[in-house]
mmCIF file of C-alpha atoms in Angstrom:
data_model
loop_
_atom_site.group_PDB
_atom_site.id
_atom_site.type_symbol
_atom_site.label_atom_id
_atom_site.label_comp_id
_atom_site.label_asym_id
_atom_site.label_seq_id
_atom_site.Cartn_x
_atom_site.Cartn_y
_atom_site.Cartn_z
ATOM 1 C CA MET A 656 -0.087 -0.114 0.229
ATOM 2 C CA ASP A 657 1.326 3.568 -0.929
ATOM 3 C CA THR A 658 0.270 6.647 0.304
ATOM 4 C CA LYS A 659 -0.226 9.551 -2.560
ATOM 5 C CA THR A 660 -0.874 13.131 -2.924
ATOM 6 C CA THR A 661 -3.691 14.898 -5.047
ATOM 7 C CA ASN A 662 -2.415 16.341 -8.027
ATOM 8 C CA THR A 663 -4.519 18.211 -10.657
ATOM 9 C CA ASN A 664 -4.597 15.064 -13.132
ATOM 10 C CA THR A 665 -5.226 12.505 -9.959
ATOM 11 C CA LEU A 666 -8.016 14.886 -8.628
ATOM 12 C CA SER A 667 -9.647 14.882 -11.916
ATOM 13 C CA ARG A 668 -9.895 10.625 -12.074
ATOM 14 C CA LEU A 669 -10.391 10.908 -8.367
ATOM 15 C CA THR A 670 -13.712 12.784 -9.044
ATOM 16 C CA ALA A 671 -14.527 10.548 -11.663
ATOM 17 C CA GLY A 672 -14.504 7.918 -9.310
ATOM 18 C CA GLN A 673 -11.376 6.262 -11.003
ATOM 19 C CA CYS A 674 -8.290 4.955 -9.437
ATOM 20 C CA PRO A 675 -5.419 6.943 -11.179
ATOM 21 C CA VAL A 676 -3.031 4.106 -10.323
ATOM 22 C CA CYS A 677 -4.764 0.915 -11.747
ATOM 23 C CA GLY A 678 -7.790 2.493 -13.489
ATOM 24 C CA SER A 679 -10.369 0.596 -12.005
ATOM 25 C CA ALA A 680 -13.631 2.370 -11.920
ATOM 26 C CA GLU A 681 -15.941 2.777 -9.121
ATOM 27 C CA SER A 682 -13.166 1.351 -6.738
ATOM 28 C CA LEU A 683 -12.512 4.395 -4.648
ATOM 29 C CA VAL A 684 -13.918 4.772 -0.933
ATOM 30 C CA HIS A 685 -13.744 8.022 0.680
ATOM 31 C CA PHE A 686 -12.258 7.876 4.070
ATOM 32 C CA TYR A 687 -11.828 10.152 6.980
ATOM 33 C CA GLY A 688 -10.183 10.080 10.627
ATOM 34 C CA LYS A 689 -7.656 7.297 9.426
ATOM 35 C CA THR A 690 -4.380 6.827 11.085
ATOM 36 C CA LEU A 691 -1.455 6.006 9.022
ATOM 37 C CA PRO A 692 2.274 5.016 9.561
ATOM 38 C CA VAL A 693 5.174 7.020 8.591
ATOM 39 C CA THR A 694 8.520 5.494 8.640
ATOM 40 C CA VAL A 695 11.941 7.074 7.972
ATOM 41 C CA SER A 696 15.306 5.862 8.260
ATOM 42 C CA GLY A 697 14.414 3.081 11.221
ATOM 43 C CA LEU A 698 12.147 5.796 12.781
ATOM 44 C CA SER A 699 8.555 5.394 12.845
ATOM 45 C CA GLY A 700 5.602 7.252 14.025
ATOM 46 C CA THR A 701 1.605 7.382 13.290
ATOM 47 C CA VAL A 702 -0.550 10.435 11.613
ATOM 48 C CA SER A 703 -3.937 10.593 12.721
ATOM 49 C CA ASP A 704 -7.269 12.166 11.552
ATOM 50 C CA LEU A 705 -6.351 11.743 7.760
ATOM 51 C CA ALA A 706 -9.123 11.740 4.871
ATOM 52 C CA GLY A 707 -8.629 10.836 1.512
ATOM 53 C CA GLU A 708 -9.807 8.042 -0.948
ATOM 54 C CA HIS A 709 -9.084 4.399 -0.595
ATOM 55 C CA CYS A 710 -8.946 1.910 -3.784
ATOM 56 C CA GLN A 711 -10.182 -1.064 -3.207
ATOM 57 C CA VAL A 712 -8.612 -3.190 -5.946
ATOM 58 C CA CYS A 713 -5.092 -1.964 -5.486
ATOM 59 C CA GLU A 714 -4.970 -0.758 -2.368
ATOM 60 C CA GLU A 715 -3.671 2.622 -2.970
ATOM 61 C CA ILE A 716 -4.187 5.744 -0.738
ATOM 62 C CA PHE A 717 -4.945 9.227 -1.886
ATOM 63 C CA LEU A 718 -4.522 11.691 0.737
ATOM 64 C CA ASP A 719 -6.540 15.106 0.247
ATOM 65 C CA ASP A 720 -4.387 18.601 0.576
ATOM 66 C CA ASP A 721 -4.526 18.949 4.433
ATOM 67 C CA SER A 722 -3.923 15.324 5.233
ATOM 68 C CA ALA A 723 -1.009 15.207 2.268
ATOM 69 C CA LYS A 724 0.695 18.524 4.000
ATOM 70 C CA ARG A 725 0.221 16.922 7.387
ATOM 71 C CA PHE A 726 1.696 13.710 6.358
ATOM 72 C CA ALA A 727 4.618 14.971 4.703
ATOM 73 C CA ASN A 728 5.480 17.512 7.504
ATOM 74 C CA ALA A 729 5.656 14.030 9.945
ATOM 75 C CA GLY A 730 8.067 12.721 7.411
ATOM 76 C CA ASP A 731 10.190 15.833 7.529
ATOM 77 C CA ALA A 732 10.291 15.653 11.212
ATOM 78 C CA LEU A 733 11.308 12.246 11.133
ATOM 79 C CA VAL A 734 14.087 13.094 8.738
ATOM 80 C CA MET A 735 15.474 15.879 11.249
ATOM 81 C CA GLU A 736 15.416 13.703 14.153
ATOM 82 C CA THR A 737 17.250 10.735 12.014
ATOM 83 C CA ARG A 738 19.865 13.582 11.146
ATOM 84 C CA ARG A 739 20.217 14.751 14.846
ATOM 85 C CA SER A 740 20.721 11.358 16.051
ATOM 86 C CA GLU A 741 23.279 10.586 13.336
ATOM 87 C CA GLY A 742 24.963 13.968 14.092
ATOM 88 C CA ALA A 743 25.301 13.267 17.691
ATOM 89 C CA HIS A 744 26.697 9.808 16.680
ATOM 90 C CA LEU A 745 29.140 11.393 14.335
ATOM 91 C CA LYS A 746 30.516 13.638 17.154
ATOM 92 C CA ALA A 747 31.231 10.625 19.458
ATOM 93 C CA LEU A 748 32.913 8.952 16.982
ATOM 94 C CA ARG A 749 35.095 12.002 15.899
ATOM 95 C CA LYS A 750 36.101 12.540 19.608
ATOM 96 C CA ARG A 751 36.887 8.945 20.219
ATOM 97 C CA LEU A 752 39.470 9.241 17.695
ATOM 98 C CA GLY A 753 40.767 12.859 19.201
ATOM 99 C CA LEU A 754 40.003 14.542 15.775
ATOM 100 C CA THR A 755 38.754 18.147 15.273
ATOM 101 C CA GLN A 756 35.756 18.976 13.248
ATOM 102 C CA GLY A 757 38.584 20.433 10.792
ATOM 103 C CA GLU A 758 40.493 17.398 10.354
ATOM 104 C CA VAL A 759 37.188 15.251 10.336
ATOM 105 C CA GLY A 760 36.296 17.815 7.171
ATOM 106 C CA LEU A 761 39.607 17.018 5.474
ATOM 107 C CA LEU A 762 38.884 13.341 5.946
ATOM 108 C CA ILE A 763 35.295 12.958 4.672
ATOM 109 C CA GLY A 764 35.073 16.338 2.883
ATOM 110 C CA GLY A 765 32.770 19.364 3.809
ATOM 111 C CA GLY A 766 35.757 21.425 5.737
ATOM 112 C CA HIS A 767 34.970 22.719 9.486
ATOM 113 C CA ASN A 768 31.910 23.973 8.489
ATOM 114 C CA GLY A 769 30.337 21.183 6.980
ATOM 115 C CA VAL A 770 31.181 18.775 9.836
ATOM 116 C CA SER A 771 29.474 21.547 11.982
ATOM 117 C CA ARG A 772 26.399 21.577 9.996
ATOM 118 C CA TYR A 773 26.696 17.265 10.201
ATOM 119 C CA GLU A 774 26.874 17.173 13.706
ATOM 120 C CA ARG A 775 23.924 19.776 14.566
ATOM 121 C CA GLY A 776 21.700 17.678 11.940
ATOM 122 C CA GLN A 777 21.428 20.241 9.598
ATOM 123 C CA SER A 778 22.872 18.288 6.716
ATOM 124 C CA ASP A 779 23.277 14.445 5.992
ATOM 125 C CA PRO A 780 27.480 13.549 5.367
ATOM 126 C CA GLY A 781 26.230 10.305 3.984
ATOM 127 C CA PRO A 782 27.339 6.955 4.778
ATOM 128 C CA ALA A 783 30.571 6.686 3.327
ATOM 129 C CA ALA A 784 31.979 9.166 6.012
ATOM 130 C CA PHE A 785 30.139 7.002 8.836
ATOM 131 C CA ASN A 786 32.030 3.873 7.326
ATOM 132 C CA LEU A 787 35.292 5.421 7.458
ATOM 133 C CA LEU A 788 35.147 6.566 11.041
ATOM 134 C CA HIS A 789 33.524 3.629 12.108
ATOM 135 C CA LEU A 790 36.769 1.827 10.557
ATOM 136 C CA LEU A 791 38.914 4.190 12.198
ATOM 137 C CA ASN A 792 37.134 3.726 15.669
ATOM 138 C CA LYS A 793 37.801 -0.256 15.279
ATOM 139 C CA ASN A 794 41.396 0.316 14.345
ATOM 140 C CA PRO A 795 43.174 3.805 14.635
ATOM 141 C CA LEU A 796 46.248 2.905 13.292
ATOM 142 C CA LEU A 797 44.538 2.622 9.991
ATOM 143 C CA ALA A 798 44.693 6.063 9.847
ATOM 144 C CA GLY A 799 48.150 6.390 8.899
ATOM 145 C CA GLU A 800 47.500 4.455 5.550
ATOM 146 C CA LEU A 801 45.617 7.241 4.352
ATOM 147 C CA PRO A 802 47.425 9.838 2.348
ATOM 148 C CA GLY A 803 48.255 13.142 4.684
ATOM 149 C CA VAL A 804 47.381 11.331 7.663
ATOM 150 C CA MET A 805 50.147 10.811 10.730
ATOM 151 C CA VAL A 806 49.569 8.469 13.698
ATOM 152 C CA THR A 807 52.170 9.535 16.345
ATOM 153 C CA LYS A 808 53.048 7.180 19.078
ATOM 154 C CA VAL A 809 53.210 9.285 22.149
ATOM 155 C CA SER A 810 53.870 6.921 25.350
ATOM 156 C CA PRO A 811 53.490 3.210 25.915
ATOM 157 C CA GLN A 812 52.167 3.769 29.523
ATOM 158 C CA LYS A 813 49.089 5.896 30.778
ATOM 159 C CA ARG A 814 50.692 7.601 33.518
ATOM 160 C CA HIS A 815 53.159 9.330 31.317
ATOM 161 C CA PHE A 816 51.040 10.059 28.220
ATOM 162 C CA ALA A 817 49.941 13.535 29.309
ATOM 163 C CA ALA A 818 53.339 14.886 30.112
ATOM 164 C CA THR A 819 54.687 13.020 26.900
ATOM 165 C CA ALA A 820 52.138 14.784 24.917
ATOM 166 C CA LYS A 821 52.511 18.144 26.322
ATOM 167 C CA ALA A 822 56.407 17.930 25.437
ATOM 168 C CA LYS A 823 55.773 17.000 21.793
ATOM 169 C CA GLY A 824 52.874 19.623 21.481
ATOM 170 C CA PHE A 825 49.990 17.772 21.397
ATOM 171 C CA LYS A 826 46.638 18.643 23.231
ATOM 172 C CA PRO A 827 45.999 15.893 25.858
ATOM 173 C CA ASN A 828 42.019 15.652 24.076
ATOM 174 C CA LYS A 829 43.644 14.310 21.100
ATOM 175 C CA VAL A 830 45.694 11.416 22.643
ATOM 176 C CA ILE A 831 43.832 8.259 22.201
ATOM 177 C CA HIS A 832 44.206 4.362 23.618
ATOM 178 C CA VAL A 833 44.824 1.923 21.267
ATOM 179 C CA GLY A 834 45.738 -1.278 22.624
ATOM 180 C CA ASN A 835 48.570 -1.082 25.007
ATOM 181 C CA GLU A 836 49.824 2.409 23.418
ATOM 182 C CA TRP A 837 48.613 6.158 23.583
ATOM 183 C CA VAL A 838 48.862 7.638 19.851
ATOM 184 C CA VAL A 839 47.598 10.863 18.334
ATOM 185 C CA ILE A 840 45.918 11.078 14.746
ATOM 186 C CA ASN A 841 46.801 14.059 12.694
ATOM 187 C CA VAL A 842 45.640 15.339 9.465
ATOM 188 C CA CYS A 843 48.068 17.344 7.853
ATOM 189 C CA GLY A 844 47.083 20.426 6.325
ATOM 190 C CA SER A 845 44.458 21.507 8.424
ATOM 191 C CA ASP A 846 44.062 24.956 9.922
ATOM 192 C CA VAL A 847 43.203 23.899 13.160
ATOM 193 C CA LEU A 848 46.339 21.558 13.827
ATOM 194 C CA GLY A 849 48.966 22.613 16.686
ATOM 195 C CA THR A 850 52.349 23.168 16.416
ATOM 196 C CA GLY A 851 53.293 19.837 17.492
ATOM 197 C CA SER A 852 51.352 18.183 14.300
ATOM 198 C CA ARG A 853 52.611 20.709 12.004
ATOM 199 C CA ALA A 854 56.158 19.461 12.570
ATOM 200 C CA GLY A 855 55.358 16.509 11.026
ATOM 201 C CA LYS A 856 53.332 17.913 8.323
ATOM 202 C CA ARG A 857 53.183 15.954 4.901
ATOM 203 C CA THR A 858 52.639 17.662 1.569
ATOM 204 C CA ALA A 859 51.581 15.885 -1.783
ATOM 205 C CA ALA A 860 54.222 16.276 -4.346
ATOM 206 C CA THR A 861 53.090 18.687 -7.335
ATOM 207 C CA LYS A 862 53.793 17.357 -10.741
ATOM 208 C CA GLU A 863 54.950 19.548 -13.131
ATOM 209 C CA VAL A 864 53.091 20.074 -16.505
ATOM 210 C CA ASP A 865 54.147 21.506 -19.517
ATOM 211 C CA VAL A 866 50.972 23.902 -20.280
ATOM 212 C CA SER A 867 52.045 25.188 -23.300
ATOM 213 C CA ARG A 868 52.025 21.892 -24.678
ATOM 214 C CA LEU A 869 48.233 20.795 -23.684
ATOM 215 C CA VAL A 870 47.481 24.168 -25.032
ATOM 216 C CA ALA A 871 48.829 23.543 -28.381
ATOM 217 C CA ALA A 872 47.489 19.833 -28.418
ATOM 218 C CA LYS A 873 44.098 21.554 -27.874
ATOM 219 C CA ALA A 874 44.256 23.712 -30.504
ATOM 220 C CA ALA A 875 45.564 21.110 -32.704
ATOM 221 C CA THR A 876 42.378 19.267 -32.343
ATOM 222 C CA GLU A 877 39.975 22.547 -33.134
ATOM 223 C CA ARG A 878 42.034 23.678 -36.442
ATOM 224 C CA PRO A 879 40.487 23.223 -39.809
ATOM 225 C CA GLY A 880 41.504 20.159 -40.677
ATOM 226 C CA GLY A 881 42.331 18.538 -37.560
ATOM 227 C CA PRO A 882 41.111 15.440 -36.175
ATOM 228 C CA HIS A 883 37.814 17.467 -34.177
ATOM 229 C CA ALA A 884 36.843 19.176 -37.425
ATOM 230 C CA LYS A 885 37.217 15.935 -39.496
ATOM 231 C CA ARG A 886 35.032 13.994 -37.153
ATOM 232 C CA THR A 887 32.754 16.762 -37.133
ATOM 233 C CA ALA A 888 32.617 17.092 -40.991
ATOM 234 C CA ALA A 889 32.043 13.440 -41.303
ATOM 235 C CA LYS A 890 28.637 13.506 -38.667
ATOM 236 C CA SER A 891 27.602 16.386 -40.645
ATOM 237 C CA ALA A 892 27.783 14.419 -44.234
ATOM 238 C CA VAL A 893 25.913 11.584 -42.435
ATOM 239 C CA ALA A 894 23.235 13.310 -41.056
ATOM 240 C CA LYS A 895 22.746 15.043 -44.639
ATOM 241 C CA LYS A 896 22.620 11.903 -46.180
ATOM 242 C CA ALA A 897 20.281 10.743 -43.867
ATOM 243 C CA ARG A 898 17.686 13.635 -44.846
#
């Protein structure tokens, strides 16, 4: 069973007593005071006092304008609640890894402001972001395999990690416990990193490109008699012949 709103075409067919989906005539039954469930991403609720038409053949439901708006608003509310819940979960994963919003922004995209919106539930980062952070929470040392990410061992013993972290320029809240060690994950290139992480900053090598050669090659393909011009002429000839 599906729930549909009544657009102009649907309304005209409903007025004629014909189901807009299956086309059955005289199969529609008017209802009011009906309660329907609404489900979004594992969250569910109900909307009561709905009115509309119900097809007895295909079981489709067509809500009137007021009911459709209330049903849609309920769905939107569940979407926002899902985002708030996922945002809180994303924040918890980030903090367990000792990462700042700026660092996570470099990993999953969106920057500092984007991650802030994700954590407040204002936008959705997508499943790939959660999958990455879940994987890193299972094994934080895997972060060192990512480009531009460094994992630094601070101290093998808990009682020494705070002093060692401070001496190396790391903030204590960035130090996380992995097995029998205490480490710091740094995403290089973030503006929010401290001096300790900047000392080990890695930058990707820039590949030098002969721009003049690329420009000349592009111009050659577009000049009269060039490959691009020949292909265009051939297509035009085929089109004229077809006409």
